[in-house]
Structures are given as C-alpha cells and as structure tokens.
Amino acid sequence: MAKGQPLNKTRNIGIIAHIDAGKTTVTERVLFYSGRVHKMGEVHNGEATMDWMVEEKERGITITSAVTSCEWQGHAINIIDTPGHVDFTIEVERSLRVLDGAIGVFCAVGGVEPQSETVWHQADRYKVPKIVFINKLDRIGADFHRTVQMIRDRLAAVPLVLQLPWGVEDSFKGVVDLIAMKGILWEDDSLGARFTTAPVPEDMAEETARYRDLLLETLADKDDLVMERYLADEEIQVQELKGAIRRATTRMKLVPVFCGAALRNKGVQPLLDGIVDYLPSPLDVPPIVGTNPLTGEVESRPPKAKGPFSALAFKVMMDQGRKMTYLRVYSGTVKAGDPLANPGRGLVERPARLLKMHANKRERIGEASAGDIVAAMGLKLTTTGDTLCDEEHPILLEAIQFNDPVISVAVEPKGVQDHDRLLDALAKLSDEDPTFRFRIDEETGQTLISGMGELHIEIIVGRLKREFLVPVNQGKPQVVYRETITVPVEEESLFKRELAGQEHFAGIRIRISPLPRGSGNLFANQCEDPMLTEAFLGAVSNGISEAQAGGTLLGYPVCDVQTTLLGVQIKENLTDVMAFKAAANMGFRGAFQKGEPVLLEPIMKTEVLAPEEFTGEVIGDLNARQGKIEQIVNTGAVQVLTASVPLSKMFGYSTALRSVTHGRGTFTMQFSHYDRA
C-alpha cells in the first residue's frame, strides 16, 4: 500500500480458477494496463511475470501463489495469483484466508470445471466476495450463456451479468456494457490499451434490453433502493446502480459477471473498474476476530493503523536459503526491528526487514500497516498459520486448515555424503508447504516424502535437484492409507513399572467407537474421579494421540475414531503424567486390535473430458480400475464423465487415457474421501 493510501482505496484480491482458465494471463494484462509492467509476458513462452519459478516456466502452469500490487484509478490493488492445479490447493487455501475479495476466472469453452468448484467453495468458506471474468470468448466452442448457467447450477451462486460478448469465437471483438448501455470495442493494433465506445449494435438490441431488465430484476430482489425505483418505473442513475451492486456483492448476495479474451487483450480494463467498483476494501469486510490467549475471550481487531498490531503469517518461502514470511496485516503498524509476539508458539520475534513484493522482485519498505500484504525477513520460527501481534494486546487468529497428503515416495540421495543435506532441504521444503511431509521409516530406514499428488512430488524432487543441489533417486509412488475400527470396544489398561528405582502406576478404562467417514478423531472425558487433574487428563489425551499415529494393522495413521475415557486408577505418590501417557497408549492399541480394524484408501473424484466416440472405452477403463461412474454429461463437443476411483488404481492414468482417446481426452482428479480398501 502506498504510504498514506486510505484504506477505503485499498483492494486485497486473489485470482482463482481451474488450471488453464487463464488466471496468470489475466494478471499479466492487469499489470500491463495499470502501468506496473511495460511488457506483457506470455505463459506459453515461459515469460509471465507471476510464473517466476523455473518449474512454472517449463510447464506453463502456476505452482506457487505470487503476490504483486498495482494502482488503478487512485486505488492500490494487492493481487495474489494462485495455482489452478489440484495438487497445490494449499496455495489457494492460504491465499483466500487473507484476502478481502476474489476474481473467479472461467474458460468460456470448459465452463465451471472441477477445480473451479473446489476453489469457489474454499472462498465461500472464508466468506470472500467474488466477481467473475468469463475468459477465452475468442476460442472455438466458447459459450458465454452456458458458462453463466453453470455458475448458477454448479456453484449455487446468483450471477449478475454486467456485460454481454459482442461477437463470439473468431468474430469476438468487444463487449456490451449493460450498466452504461453501450458497446466497447478494442483496437487490435494497440495491444488492447486503446478502446472506443459505440452504441449498442442493432442485431443485439433485443438481447441487450432483455439482459438489462434481468439485471434490474435481480438487483431489485437484493437491494431496497433499486426495488423502490424499479417498481415505480423510475430511472436509476449509474452511480446508484453501482452502489447497489457493490452492497450486494460485498454481502455475497450475488456475483457480477464480466467477459473478454485476455490473451487477445480484450475485456481487462472494465474488469479493473469492477475490482475498484464492486470488490470490498478492508473497511467493508467484518473486522478479524480471534481469542485472547490470556483470557480465552473472543476479541476483534478493526482495520486501523493506530490500533494494536495483529497479522497472520500465511506463507513461508525459502529465498536463497533464507526464510521469507508473507504477512497480511489486519490492524496496527509494524516497523522493521519491532518485537512481535507469536502467542501460538509462546515466543517473540523481530522482523529484520519488511518488503513489498512484485512476484519474486522486492522493494524495501520502512513500515507496514492495516490492510497491507508484505513479506518479512528474519522471522526464524514463525510458520504458516501463525499469528503475530502486539505483546501488550495478544490475540490468536483462526489458523489455516491443511489437507493431509495422500501419496508417498521413497527418496535417497545419489551420494551417501548428501544424506544430511537431503534432510535439511526436506525440512526447509516442509516449512514452506504444510501439505508436504517427510519422515524416516523406522523399520526400513527409508526417507519417505508425502504430498498431494504425482505432480506435487515431481515438483519437490525437481526443486531438490535444482535449488538445493541434492540429486535423489526415487521409488514408485505409494498410496497413504488409513486405518479405522468397525465395532465399539471397551478396554482396561494398567501401567505398573519400576524405573530408576521409582515405581510408576496408572490405570485407565476407555471405550473406542467408529465414527462416520471424514469425522476425524475425537476424544471425550466421561470420568468424574476427583483425583483426575488437568495434567493427567492431558497426558491421557497425548498418549492416545501418539497411539493414533500408527494403527495395529500396517502402521498407517488411525482416523474416524472416538475415544472416551470412562475411568482411572490413581495411587498417591506413584501416579504421574508419564504413567498415564503410557497407560493410554497401551490401552488404545489393545482396544484398536479388538475393534476389528480395517484399511481405508483414498478415493479420488475424477472428471474425464473425452469426445463422444470414445465414451465406451473410457467407461470400460474406469470400471477396470474399480471406478464408480456417477454422472455423464454431454456438453456438445465432449462428454464429461464424473467417477469415484481409488487412488491406487490411478497411477499412470494419463498415459492410458491418451491411448484410448487417441490423445484427445483430458482428466482432473482431486481427493474426495477415504473408504474401505
């Protein structure tokens, strides 16, 4: 944010969409027309400003969310360009957690694709208002109206069409603005920087009038002022209309829809106007709330530069071996060197430098205040999801939820001397990415790395070689299974042992019961023994959590189990925390073994797009992989098959699909749930 920039003229927005919908291309155009860059970089040439990692340039996809900022009509716009690939959902999740608004980009040919649904619902969960840009209207098969209908059907949103495409496919030349009721035409020789306005074309007059009426009807339903004018048949001024759209958008009652073709440089300037006109400033969204770690009371932090400081660390990156932490500042002001409390970890850190980011380029700044998105160097122990705040006024903000990895691979360094360097590099990568984990298998001594999919693992291995100079050999991908029980069991466990001349004693009685899929693990206390202190109860809970890290079938993590503490045995002077932890661990393992344990495997929601003539072969192949076909939709050009398939059967599917569809089929998959293997 520019120094002295008022908060009402600040926008913190993200660009979210399915892979290949054109997010990064839209961002490049936004930066070009706002004067932030003087040359448009293209994704397909590996020159996009926001795709700065070598892996991104090579593959033409976004892997890590990049932060930048620009100015438009006197407003400061902070932008986060997020990945579209399902393996990097964490990048979208942590970006949405700190944004005030988002632009959903949809391809006019593909419409609302599976990953678009995922990121849209993530934005809904964080109550992020959105506007929509329907892109690629110049492509063969583009259908604006079908995409609008899909937004209605698939996303359960209320689209408010503000523009109609002027022409379609190769005749697409501009848009008709339903607010100003005029056409906008772009000049091809100016890289889209120049455009002219024109009256609504005659052949579109009827459609334009119909959609203008629909716009007023939809808005009247959401805004009282428009309702009064509409019923009284009075003229509604443009500023009144925009004000009503802004109010309804920030309250998430509807979603304004813009359209264009970013690669052909058409439609981006009105989208920039839409960001300023309709998406919220930090003042338009409710103040951030958290709990006071000292009192447990819920407190809020209004977005004021003068109040107590609060910020969320939403992303960690390794920059030439040094840790860089991205912060969203919610309230107060911070300068380099100021002491900041991290209440979640019980420590105090000082940022050595504060930086304003433009993709991987940086600019040193003296201070950051409410509404800013900045990077800080020198925060050694702060990690993703941590709160930083004023020592005198502590607050703990809601953390960020992370998905567990579903796929593992064994890796080993090519040279024995590189073993320590490998572990150090993996520790740095897992600091950056909470959905990436690594561990050393106690039985085999292998180093196992786990991630969200084959591409995720591939990128990690590539970064090990390129950034950390640790070449590795890797094994075949392995599925990360889970274990659970099928019947409830009660178990008593007694820990009685002499250690270093001191007798330790504790006894517990627990019941473990199966829970519905996706419930997670729960712990409940039904023991009313007055001698059961908070410390003893905490030790029981810790012992059970440790036991749940590996079940008794094949040692996979336990899920969907409720453990209830029914009773305890305590002997004065002999019972301690260590004894209770051990008794709980033994008790859970004993009960789990008797609970008829079963193995659960990850099931993936898979969507396959293939020409109609290959539908039979695609279904046959999915059935052979134990897939359950859930839906087949004919979209005209292609058939869209939705199926649930075990992840273990999907390795190498891209090659098989290319083979059965003569290279014309594509697919996406994302984790759905765990089910019995």
PDB file of C-alpha atoms in Angstrom, residues 77-338:
ATOM      1  CA  ILE A  77      -4.654  -3.194  -5.591  1.00  0.00           C
ATOM      2  CA  ASN A  78      -2.727  -6.045  -3.959  1.00  0.00           C
ATOM      3  CA  ILE A  79      -3.087  -9.183  -6.093  1.00  0.00           C
ATOM      4  CA  ILE A  80      -2.328 -12.836  -5.342  1.00  0.00           C
ATOM      5  CA  ASP A  81      -2.225 -15.084  -8.447  1.00  0.00           C
ATOM      6  CA  THR A  82      -2.990 -18.627  -7.253  1.00  0.00           C
ATOM      7  CA  PRO A  83      -2.360 -22.052  -8.860  1.00  0.00           C
ATOM      8  CA  GLY A  84      -5.180 -23.935 -10.585  1.00  0.00           C
ATOM      9  CA  HIS A  85      -3.776 -27.470 -10.220  1.00  0.00           C
ATOM     10  CA  VAL A  86      -5.425 -29.579  -7.508  1.00  0.00           C
ATOM     11  CA  ASP A  87      -2.031 -30.681  -6.114  1.00  0.00           C
ATOM     12  CA  PHE A  88      -1.375 -27.095  -4.996  1.00  0.00           C
ATOM     13  CA  THR A  89      -4.741 -26.370  -3.336  1.00  0.00           C
ATOM     14  CA  ILE A  90      -2.900 -25.277  -0.164  1.00  0.00           C
ATOM     15  CA  GLU A  91      -1.637 -22.203  -2.063  1.00  0.00           C
ATOM     16  CA  VAL A  92      -5.249 -21.213  -2.807  1.00  0.00           C
ATOM     17  CA  GLU A  93      -6.420 -22.041   0.733  1.00  0.00           C
ATOM     18  CA  ARG A  94      -3.847 -19.852   2.466  1.00  0.00           C
ATOM     19  CA  SER A  95      -4.290 -17.012  -0.017  1.00  0.00           C
ATOM     20  CA  LEU A  96      -8.090 -16.933   0.373  1.00  0.00           C
ATOM     21  CA  ARG A  97      -7.676 -16.919   4.159  1.00  0.00           C
ATOM     22  CA  VAL A  98      -6.116 -13.432   3.997  1.00  0.00           C
ATOM     23  CA  LEU A  99      -7.941 -11.828   1.042  1.00  0.00           C
ATOM     24  CA  ASP A 100     -10.914  -9.473   1.055  1.00  0.00           C
ATOM     25  CA  GLY A 101     -12.175 -10.314  -2.456  1.00  0.00           C
ATOM     26  CA  ALA A 102     -11.544 -12.655  -5.391  1.00  0.00           C
ATOM     27  CA  ILE A 103     -11.916 -12.866  -9.174  1.00  0.00           C
ATOM     28  CA  GLY A 104     -13.113 -16.253 -10.417  1.00  0.00           C
ATOM     29  CA  VAL A 105     -11.816 -16.799 -13.971  1.00  0.00           C
ATOM     30  CA  PHE A 106     -13.758 -19.302 -16.091  1.00  0.00           C
ATOM     31  CA  CYS A 107     -12.944 -20.567 -19.571  1.00  0.00           C
ATOM     32  CA  ALA A 108     -15.895 -19.929 -21.924  1.00  0.00           C
ATOM     33  CA  VAL A 109     -15.278 -23.337 -23.546  1.00  0.00           C
ATOM     34  CA  GLY A 110     -14.771 -25.504 -20.432  1.00  0.00           C
ATOM     35  CA  GLY A 111     -17.192 -23.572 -18.214  1.00  0.00           C
ATOM     36  CA  VAL A 112     -17.151 -24.379 -14.483  1.00  0.00           C
ATOM     37  CA  GLU A 113     -14.560 -27.153 -14.173  1.00  0.00           C
ATOM     38  CA  PRO A 114     -13.931 -29.339 -11.075  1.00  0.00           C
ATOM     39  CA  GLN A 115     -11.072 -27.348  -9.572  1.00  0.00           C
ATOM     40  CA  SER A 116     -13.089 -24.139 -10.113  1.00  0.00           C
ATOM     41  CA  GLU A 117     -15.774 -25.656  -7.861  1.00  0.00           C
ATOM     42  CA  THR A 118     -13.176 -26.536  -5.214  1.00  0.00           C
ATOM     43  CA  VAL A 119     -11.624 -23.051  -5.056  1.00  0.00           C
ATOM     44  CA  TRP A 120     -15.045 -21.357  -5.226  1.00  0.00           C
ATOM     45  CA  HIS A 121     -16.262 -23.310  -2.187  1.00  0.00           C
ATOM     46  CA  GLN A 122     -12.972 -22.539  -0.380  1.00  0.00           C
ATOM     47  CA  ALA A 123     -13.694 -18.834  -0.983  1.00  0.00           C
ATOM     48  CA  ASP A 124     -17.272 -19.323   0.287  1.00  0.00           C
ATOM     49  CA  ARG A 125     -15.920 -20.941   3.464  1.00  0.00           C
ATOM     50  CA  TYR A 126     -13.786 -17.859   4.174  1.00  0.00           C
ATOM     51  CA  LYS A 127     -16.729 -15.572   3.186  1.00  0.00           C
ATOM     52  CA  VAL A 128     -14.753 -13.923   0.355  1.00  0.00           C
ATOM     53  CA  PRO A 129     -16.935 -11.811  -2.032  1.00  0.00           C
ATOM     54  CA  LYS A 130     -16.283 -12.561  -5.710  1.00  0.00           C
ATOM     55  CA  ILE A 131     -16.651 -11.209  -9.214  1.00  0.00           C
ATOM     56  CA  VAL A 132     -16.418 -13.420 -12.324  1.00  0.00           C
ATOM     57  CA  PHE A 133     -14.466 -12.996 -15.558  1.00  0.00           C
ATOM     58  CA  ILE A 134     -15.555 -15.351 -18.360  1.00  0.00           C
ATOM     59  CA  ASN A 135     -12.380 -15.664 -20.438  1.00  0.00           C
ATOM     60  CA  LYS A 136     -11.426 -17.116 -23.845  1.00  0.00           C
ATOM     61  CA  LEU A 137     -14.559 -15.960 -25.688  1.00  0.00           C
ATOM     62  CA  ASP A 138     -12.448 -15.932 -28.870  1.00  0.00           C
ATOM     63  CA  ARG A 139     -11.941 -19.726 -28.736  1.00  0.00           C
ATOM     64  CA  ILE A 140     -13.850 -22.218 -30.901  1.00  0.00           C
ATOM     65  CA  GLY A 141     -16.694 -23.696 -28.829  1.00  0.00           C
ATOM     66  CA  ALA A 142     -16.928 -20.657 -26.494  1.00  0.00           C
ATOM     67  CA  ASP A 143     -20.405 -20.306 -24.971  1.00  0.00           C
ATOM     68  CA  PHE A 144     -20.973 -17.353 -22.629  1.00  0.00           C
ATOM     69  CA  HIS A 145     -24.577 -18.215 -21.691  1.00  0.00           C
ATOM     70  CA  ARG A 146     -23.800 -21.875 -20.915  1.00  0.00           C
ATOM     71  CA  THR A 147     -20.982 -20.768 -18.576  1.00  0.00           C
ATOM     72  CA  VAL A 148     -23.347 -18.345 -16.768  1.00  0.00           C
ATOM     73  CA  GLN A 149     -25.868 -21.180 -16.351  1.00  0.00           C
ATOM     74  CA  MET A 150     -23.115 -23.470 -14.984  1.00  0.00           C
ATOM     75  CA  ILE A 151     -22.217 -20.790 -12.389  1.00  0.00           C
ATOM     76  CA  ARG A 152     -25.867 -20.884 -11.320  1.00  0.00           C
ATOM     77  CA  ASP A 153     -26.154 -24.699 -11.305  1.00  0.00           C
ATOM     78  CA  ARG A 154     -22.757 -25.887 -10.103  1.00  0.00           C
ATOM     79  CA  LEU A 155     -21.764 -23.121  -7.702  1.00  0.00           C
ATOM     80  CA  ALA A 156     -25.236 -22.268  -6.337  1.00  0.00           C
ATOM     81  CA  ALA A 157     -24.335 -18.593  -6.934  1.00  0.00           C
ATOM     82  CA  VAL A 158     -26.503 -15.762  -8.297  1.00  0.00           C
ATOM     83  CA  PRO A 159     -24.665 -14.419 -11.398  1.00  0.00           C
ATOM     84  CA  LEU A 160     -25.386 -10.776 -12.263  1.00  0.00           C
ATOM     85  CA  VAL A 161     -24.471 -10.321 -15.937  1.00  0.00           C
ATOM     86  CA  LEU A 162     -22.959  -6.813 -16.375  1.00  0.00           C
ATOM     87  CA  GLN A 163     -21.586  -7.394 -19.906  1.00  0.00           C
ATOM     88  CA  LEU A 164     -22.571  -9.363 -22.998  1.00  0.00           C
ATOM     89  CA  PRO A 165     -19.982 -10.546 -25.554  1.00  0.00           C
ATOM     90  CA  TRP A 166     -20.026  -8.643 -28.857  1.00  0.00           C
ATOM     91  CA  GLY A 167     -19.471 -11.492 -31.302  1.00  0.00           C
ATOM     92  CA  VAL A 168     -18.158 -14.937 -30.373  1.00  0.00           C
ATOM     93  CA  GLU A 169     -15.261 -17.256 -31.354  1.00  0.00           C
ATOM     94  CA  ASP A 170     -13.196 -15.651 -34.158  1.00  0.00           C
ATOM     95  CA  SER A 171     -15.720 -12.776 -34.552  1.00  0.00           C
ATOM     96  CA  PHE A 172     -15.398 -11.694 -30.867  1.00  0.00           C
ATOM     97  CA  LYS A 173     -14.437  -8.007 -30.877  1.00  0.00           C
ATOM     98  CA  GLY A 174     -15.709  -6.401 -27.667  1.00  0.00           C
ATOM     99  CA  VAL A 175     -18.430  -6.286 -25.032  1.00  0.00           C
ATOM    100  CA  VAL A 176     -21.768  -4.570 -24.481  1.00  0.00           C
ATOM    101  CA  ASP A 177     -21.883  -2.815 -21.089  1.00  0.00           C
ATOM    102  CA  LEU A 178     -25.330  -3.261 -19.506  1.00  0.00           C
ATOM    103  CA  ILE A 179     -24.757  -0.527 -16.883  1.00  0.00           C
ATOM    104  CA  ALA A 180     -23.846   2.282 -19.328  1.00  0.00           C
ATOM    105  CA  MET A 181     -25.857   0.621 -22.163  1.00  0.00           C
ATOM    106  CA  LYS A 182     -23.122   0.986 -24.792  1.00  0.00           C
ATOM    107  CA  GLY A 183     -20.624  -1.158 -26.653  1.00  0.00           C
ATOM    108  CA  ILE A 184     -16.855  -1.231 -26.024  1.00  0.00           C
ATOM    109  CA  LEU A 185     -14.545  -2.121 -28.934  1.00  0.00           C
ATOM    110  CA  TRP A 186     -10.796  -2.779 -28.550  1.00  0.00           C
ATOM    111  CA  GLU A 187      -8.233  -1.707 -31.129  1.00  0.00           C
ATOM    112  CA  ASP A 188      -6.054  -4.689 -32.054  1.00  0.00           C
ATOM    113  CA  ASP A 189      -3.031  -2.587 -33.028  1.00  0.00           C
ATOM    114  CA  SER A 190      -2.614  -1.091 -29.503  1.00  0.00           C
ATOM    115  CA  LEU A 191      -2.159  -4.375 -27.554  1.00  0.00           C
ATOM    116  CA  GLY A 192      -5.647  -3.704 -26.185  1.00  0.00           C
ATOM    117  CA  ALA A 193      -4.556  -0.462 -24.468  1.00  0.00           C
ATOM    118  CA  ARG A 194      -6.952   1.650 -26.582  1.00  0.00           C
ATOM    119  CA  PHE A 195     -10.679   1.078 -26.931  1.00  0.00           C
ATOM    120  CA  THR A 196     -13.658   3.054 -28.195  1.00  0.00           C
ATOM    121  CA  THR A 197     -17.283   3.176 -27.081  1.00  0.00           C
ATOM    122  CA  ALA A 198     -20.115   2.749 -29.574  1.00  0.00           C
ATOM    123  CA  PRO A 199     -23.910   2.497 -29.484  1.00  0.00           C
ATOM    124  CA  VAL A 200     -25.342  -0.984 -28.821  1.00  0.00           C
ATOM    125  CA  PRO A 201     -25.304  -2.828 -32.198  1.00  0.00           C
ATOM    126  CA  GLU A 202     -28.768  -3.210 -33.766  1.00  0.00           C
ATOM    127  CA  ASP A 203     -28.588  -7.005 -34.006  1.00  0.00           C
ATOM    128  CA  MET A 204     -28.005  -7.134 -30.216  1.00  0.00           C
ATOM    129  CA  ALA A 205     -30.617  -4.547 -29.168  1.00  0.00           C
ATOM    130  CA  GLU A 206     -33.282  -7.090 -28.183  1.00  0.00           C
ATOM    131  CA  GLU A 207     -30.869  -9.320 -26.214  1.00  0.00           C
ATOM    132  CA  THR A 208     -29.325  -6.262 -24.504  1.00  0.00           C
ATOM    133  CA  ALA A 209     -32.762  -4.949 -23.411  1.00  0.00           C
ATOM    134  CA  ARG A 210     -33.697  -8.408 -22.083  1.00  0.00           C
ATOM    135  CA  TYR A 211     -30.482  -8.719 -20.044  1.00  0.00           C
ATOM    136  CA  ARG A 212     -30.754  -5.117 -18.762  1.00  0.00           C
ATOM    137  CA  ASP A 213     -34.236  -5.977 -17.424  1.00  0.00           C
ATOM    138  CA  LEU A 214     -32.902  -9.179 -15.881  1.00  0.00           C
ATOM    139  CA  LEU A 215     -30.077  -7.178 -14.239  1.00  0.00           C
ATOM    140  CA  LEU A 216     -32.555  -4.719 -12.674  1.00  0.00           C
ATOM    141  CA  GLU A 217     -34.896  -7.543 -11.583  1.00  0.00           C
ATOM    142  CA  THR A 218     -32.063  -9.498  -9.918  1.00  0.00           C
ATOM    143  CA  LEU A 219     -30.760  -6.353  -8.215  1.00  0.00           C
ATOM    144  CA  ALA A 220     -34.238  -5.246  -7.063  1.00  0.00           C
ATOM    145  CA  ASP A 221     -34.536  -8.591  -5.314  1.00  0.00           C
ATOM    146  CA  LYS A 222     -31.349  -7.833  -3.305  1.00  0.00           C
ATOM    147  CA  ASP A 223     -31.495  -4.051  -2.761  1.00  0.00           C
ATOM    148  CA  ASP A 224     -34.384  -1.936  -1.374  1.00  0.00           C
ATOM    149  CA  LEU A 225     -33.403   1.308  -3.149  1.00  0.00           C
ATOM    150  CA  VAL A 226     -33.385  -0.384  -6.576  1.00  0.00           C
ATOM    151  CA  MET A 227     -36.624  -2.188  -5.679  1.00  0.00           C
ATOM    152  CA  GLU A 228     -38.401   1.158  -4.994  1.00  0.00           C
ATOM    153  CA  ARG A 229     -37.163   2.751  -8.233  1.00  0.00           C
ATOM    154  CA  TYR A 230     -37.836  -0.385 -10.272  1.00  0.00           C
ATOM    155  CA  LEU A 231     -41.448  -0.757  -9.048  1.00  0.00           C
ATOM    156  CA  ALA A 232     -42.105   2.952  -9.544  1.00  0.00           C
ATOM    157  CA  ASP A 233     -40.645   2.661 -13.083  1.00  0.00           C
ATOM    158  CA  GLU A 234     -38.170   5.486 -12.312  1.00  0.00           C
ATOM    159  CA  GLU A 235     -34.788   5.952 -13.995  1.00  0.00           C
ATOM    160  CA  ILE A 236     -31.929   4.577 -11.870  1.00  0.00           C
ATOM    161  CA  GLN A 237     -28.677   6.573 -12.084  1.00  0.00           C
ATOM    162  CA  VAL A 238     -25.444   4.734 -12.983  1.00  0.00           C
ATOM    163  CA  GLN A 239     -23.832   5.603  -9.599  1.00  0.00           C
ATOM    164  CA  GLU A 240     -26.909   4.316  -7.727  1.00  0.00           C
ATOM    165  CA  LEU A 241     -26.775   1.089  -9.716  1.00  0.00           C
ATOM    166  CA  LYS A 242     -23.067   0.640  -8.993  1.00  0.00           C
ATOM    167  CA  GLY A 243     -23.620   1.345  -5.289  1.00  0.00           C
ATOM    168  CA  ALA A 244     -26.372  -1.293  -5.128  1.00  0.00           C
ATOM    169  CA  ILE A 245     -24.195  -3.865  -6.959  1.00  0.00           C
ATOM    170  CA  ARG A 246     -21.304  -3.135  -4.572  1.00  0.00           C
ATOM    171  CA  ARG A 247     -23.516  -3.589  -1.480  1.00  0.00           C
ATOM    172  CA  ALA A 248     -24.943  -6.894  -2.765  1.00  0.00           C
ATOM    173  CA  THR A 249     -21.501  -8.179  -3.835  1.00  0.00           C
ATOM    174  CA  THR A 250     -19.779  -7.416  -0.522  1.00  0.00           C
ATOM    175  CA  ARG A 251     -22.662  -9.135   1.323  1.00  0.00           C
ATOM    176  CA  MET A 252     -22.183 -12.155  -1.021  1.00  0.00           C
ATOM    177  CA  LYS A 253     -25.767 -11.938  -2.301  1.00  0.00           C
ATOM    178  CA  LEU A 254     -24.678 -12.048  -5.948  1.00  0.00           C
ATOM    179  CA  VAL A 255     -21.677 -12.279  -8.279  1.00  0.00           C
ATOM    180  CA  PRO A 256     -21.103  -9.630 -11.011  1.00  0.00           C
ATOM    181  CA  VAL A 257     -20.096 -11.237 -14.337  1.00  0.00           C
ATOM    182  CA  PHE A 258     -17.608  -9.663 -16.795  1.00  0.00           C
ATOM    183  CA  CYS A 259     -16.324 -11.212 -20.028  1.00  0.00           C
ATOM    184  CA  GLY A 260     -13.491 -10.993 -22.520  1.00  0.00           C
ATOM    185  CA  ALA A 261     -10.467 -12.715 -24.037  1.00  0.00           C
ATOM    186  CA  ALA A 262      -7.347 -11.882 -22.003  1.00  0.00           C
ATOM    187  CA  LEU A 263      -4.883 -13.411 -24.483  1.00  0.00           C
ATOM    188  CA  ARG A 264      -6.382 -11.187 -27.224  1.00  0.00           C
ATOM    189  CA  ASN A 265      -6.204  -8.166 -24.841  1.00  0.00           C
ATOM    190  CA  LYS A 266      -9.962  -7.614 -24.715  1.00  0.00           C
ATOM    191  CA  GLY A 267     -12.107  -7.005 -21.627  1.00  0.00           C
ATOM    192  CA  VAL A 268      -9.462  -6.390 -18.940  1.00  0.00           C
ATOM    193  CA  GLN A 269      -9.881  -2.628 -18.269  1.00  0.00           C
ATOM    194  CA  PRO A 270     -13.615  -2.956 -17.371  1.00  0.00           C
ATOM    195  CA  LEU A 271     -12.602  -5.853 -15.087  1.00  0.00           C
ATOM    196  CA  LEU A 272     -10.136  -3.482 -13.337  1.00  0.00           C
ATOM    197  CA  ASP A 273     -13.002  -0.986 -12.971  1.00  0.00           C
ATOM    198  CA  GLY A 274     -15.072  -3.824 -11.493  1.00  0.00           C
ATOM    199  CA  ILE A 275     -12.367  -4.584  -8.883  1.00  0.00           C
ATOM    200  CA  VAL A 276     -12.448  -0.938  -7.766  1.00  0.00           C
ATOM    201  CA  ASP A 277     -16.241  -0.519  -8.035  1.00  0.00           C
ATOM    202  CA  TYR A 278     -17.533  -3.793  -6.566  1.00  0.00           C
ATOM    203  CA  LEU A 279     -14.933  -5.683  -4.512  1.00  0.00           C
ATOM    204  CA  PRO A 280     -14.578  -4.727  -0.830  1.00  0.00           C
ATOM    205  CA  SER A 281     -11.858  -2.670   0.820  1.00  0.00           C
ATOM    206  CA  PRO A 282     -10.552  -3.830   4.248  1.00  0.00           C
ATOM    207  CA  LEU A 283     -13.168  -1.466   5.749  1.00  0.00           C
ATOM    208  CA  ASP A 284     -16.069  -3.251   4.002  1.00  0.00           C
ATOM    209  CA  VAL A 285     -15.419  -6.701   5.491  1.00  0.00           C
ATOM    210  CA  PRO A 286     -16.116  -7.553   9.150  1.00  0.00           C
ATOM    211  CA  PRO A 287     -13.115  -6.950  11.491  1.00  0.00           C
ATOM    212  CA  ILE A 288     -10.918 -10.022  12.026  1.00  0.00           C
ATOM    213  CA  VAL A 289     -11.749 -11.928  15.225  1.00  0.00           C
ATOM    214  CA  GLY A 290      -9.585 -14.151  17.427  1.00  0.00           C
ATOM    215  CA  THR A 291      -9.255 -15.304  21.013  1.00  0.00           C
ATOM    216  CA  ASN A 292      -7.244 -13.623  23.716  1.00  0.00           C
ATOM    217  CA  PRO A 293      -4.761 -16.360  24.785  1.00  0.00           C
ATOM    218  CA  LEU A 294      -4.713 -14.994  28.362  1.00  0.00           C
ATOM    219  CA  THR A 295      -8.467 -14.780  28.996  1.00  0.00           C
ATOM    220  CA  GLY A 296      -9.921 -17.102  26.320  1.00  0.00           C
ATOM    221  CA  GLU A 297     -12.363 -14.295  25.373  1.00  0.00           C
ATOM    222  CA  VAL A 298     -13.220 -13.563  21.725  1.00  0.00           C
ATOM    223  CA  GLU A 299     -11.830 -10.194  20.568  1.00  0.00           C
ATOM    224  CA  SER A 300     -11.903  -8.300  17.269  1.00  0.00           C
ATOM    225  CA  ARG A 301      -9.319  -6.054  15.606  1.00  0.00           C
ATOM    226  CA  PRO A 302     -10.801  -3.271  13.431  1.00  0.00           C
ATOM    227  CA  PRO A 303      -8.610  -2.368  10.415  1.00  0.00           C
ATOM    228  CA  LYS A 304      -6.966   0.766  11.831  1.00  0.00           C
ATOM    229  CA  ALA A 305      -3.311   1.766  11.510  1.00  0.00           C
ATOM    230  CA  LYS A 306      -3.374   3.232  15.044  1.00  0.00           C
ATOM    231  CA  GLY A 307      -4.741   0.189  16.976  1.00  0.00           C
ATOM    232  CA  PRO A 308      -2.847  -2.789  18.482  1.00  0.00           C
ATOM    233  CA  PHE A 309      -0.873  -4.727  15.855  1.00  0.00           C
ATOM    234  CA  SER A 310      -2.188  -8.072  14.513  1.00  0.00           C
ATOM    235  CA  ALA A 311      -1.148 -10.052  11.421  1.00  0.00           C
ATOM    236  CA  LEU A 312      -1.351 -13.588  10.058  1.00  0.00           C
ATOM    237  CA  ALA A 313       1.677 -15.360   8.560  1.00  0.00           C
ATOM    238  CA  PHE A 314       0.054 -17.067   5.560  1.00  0.00           C
ATOM    239  CA  LYS A 315       3.049 -18.246   3.543  1.00  0.00           C
ATOM    240  CA  VAL A 316       6.692 -19.135   4.105  1.00  0.00           C
ATOM    241  CA  MET A 317       9.283 -19.231   1.306  1.00  0.00           C
ATOM    242  CA  MET A 318      12.949 -20.092   1.171  1.00  0.00           C
ATOM    243  CA  ASP A 319      14.810 -17.368  -0.693  1.00  0.00           C
ATOM    244  CA  GLN A 320      18.434 -18.329  -1.435  1.00  0.00           C
ATOM    245  CA  GLY A 321      18.470 -20.340   1.804  1.00  0.00           C
ATOM    246  CA  ARG A 322      16.887 -17.555   3.878  1.00  0.00           C
ATOM    247  CA  LYS A 323      13.363 -17.680   5.236  1.00  0.00           C
ATOM    248  CA  MET A 324      10.858 -15.111   3.971  1.00  0.00           C
ATOM    249  CA  THR A 325       7.451 -14.923   5.680  1.00  0.00           C
ATOM    250  CA  TYR A 326       4.417 -13.355   3.971  1.00  0.00           C
ATOM    251  CA  LEU A 327       2.118 -11.416   6.318  1.00  0.00           C
ATOM    252  CA  ARG A 328      -1.370  -9.982   5.994  1.00  0.00           C
ATOM    253  CA  VAL A 329      -1.580  -7.064   8.426  1.00  0.00           C
ATOM    254  CA  TYR A 330      -5.093  -6.709   9.892  1.00  0.00           C
ATOM    255  CA  SER A 331      -4.561  -3.876  12.385  1.00  0.00           C
ATOM    256  CA  GLY A 332      -1.885  -1.563  13.739  1.00  0.00           C
ATOM    257  CA  THR A 333       1.528  -0.730  12.281  1.00  0.00           C
ATOM    258  CA  VAL A 334       4.878  -2.541  12.391  1.00  0.00           C
ATOM    259  CA  LYS A 335       8.412  -1.308  11.644  1.00  0.00           C
ATOM    260  CA  ALA A 336      11.493  -3.438  10.964  1.00  0.00           C
ATOM    261  CA  GLY A 337      13.023  -4.476  14.313  1.00  0.00           C
ATOM    262  CA  ASP A 338       9.786  -4.143  16.335  1.00  0.00           C
TER     263      ASP A 338
END
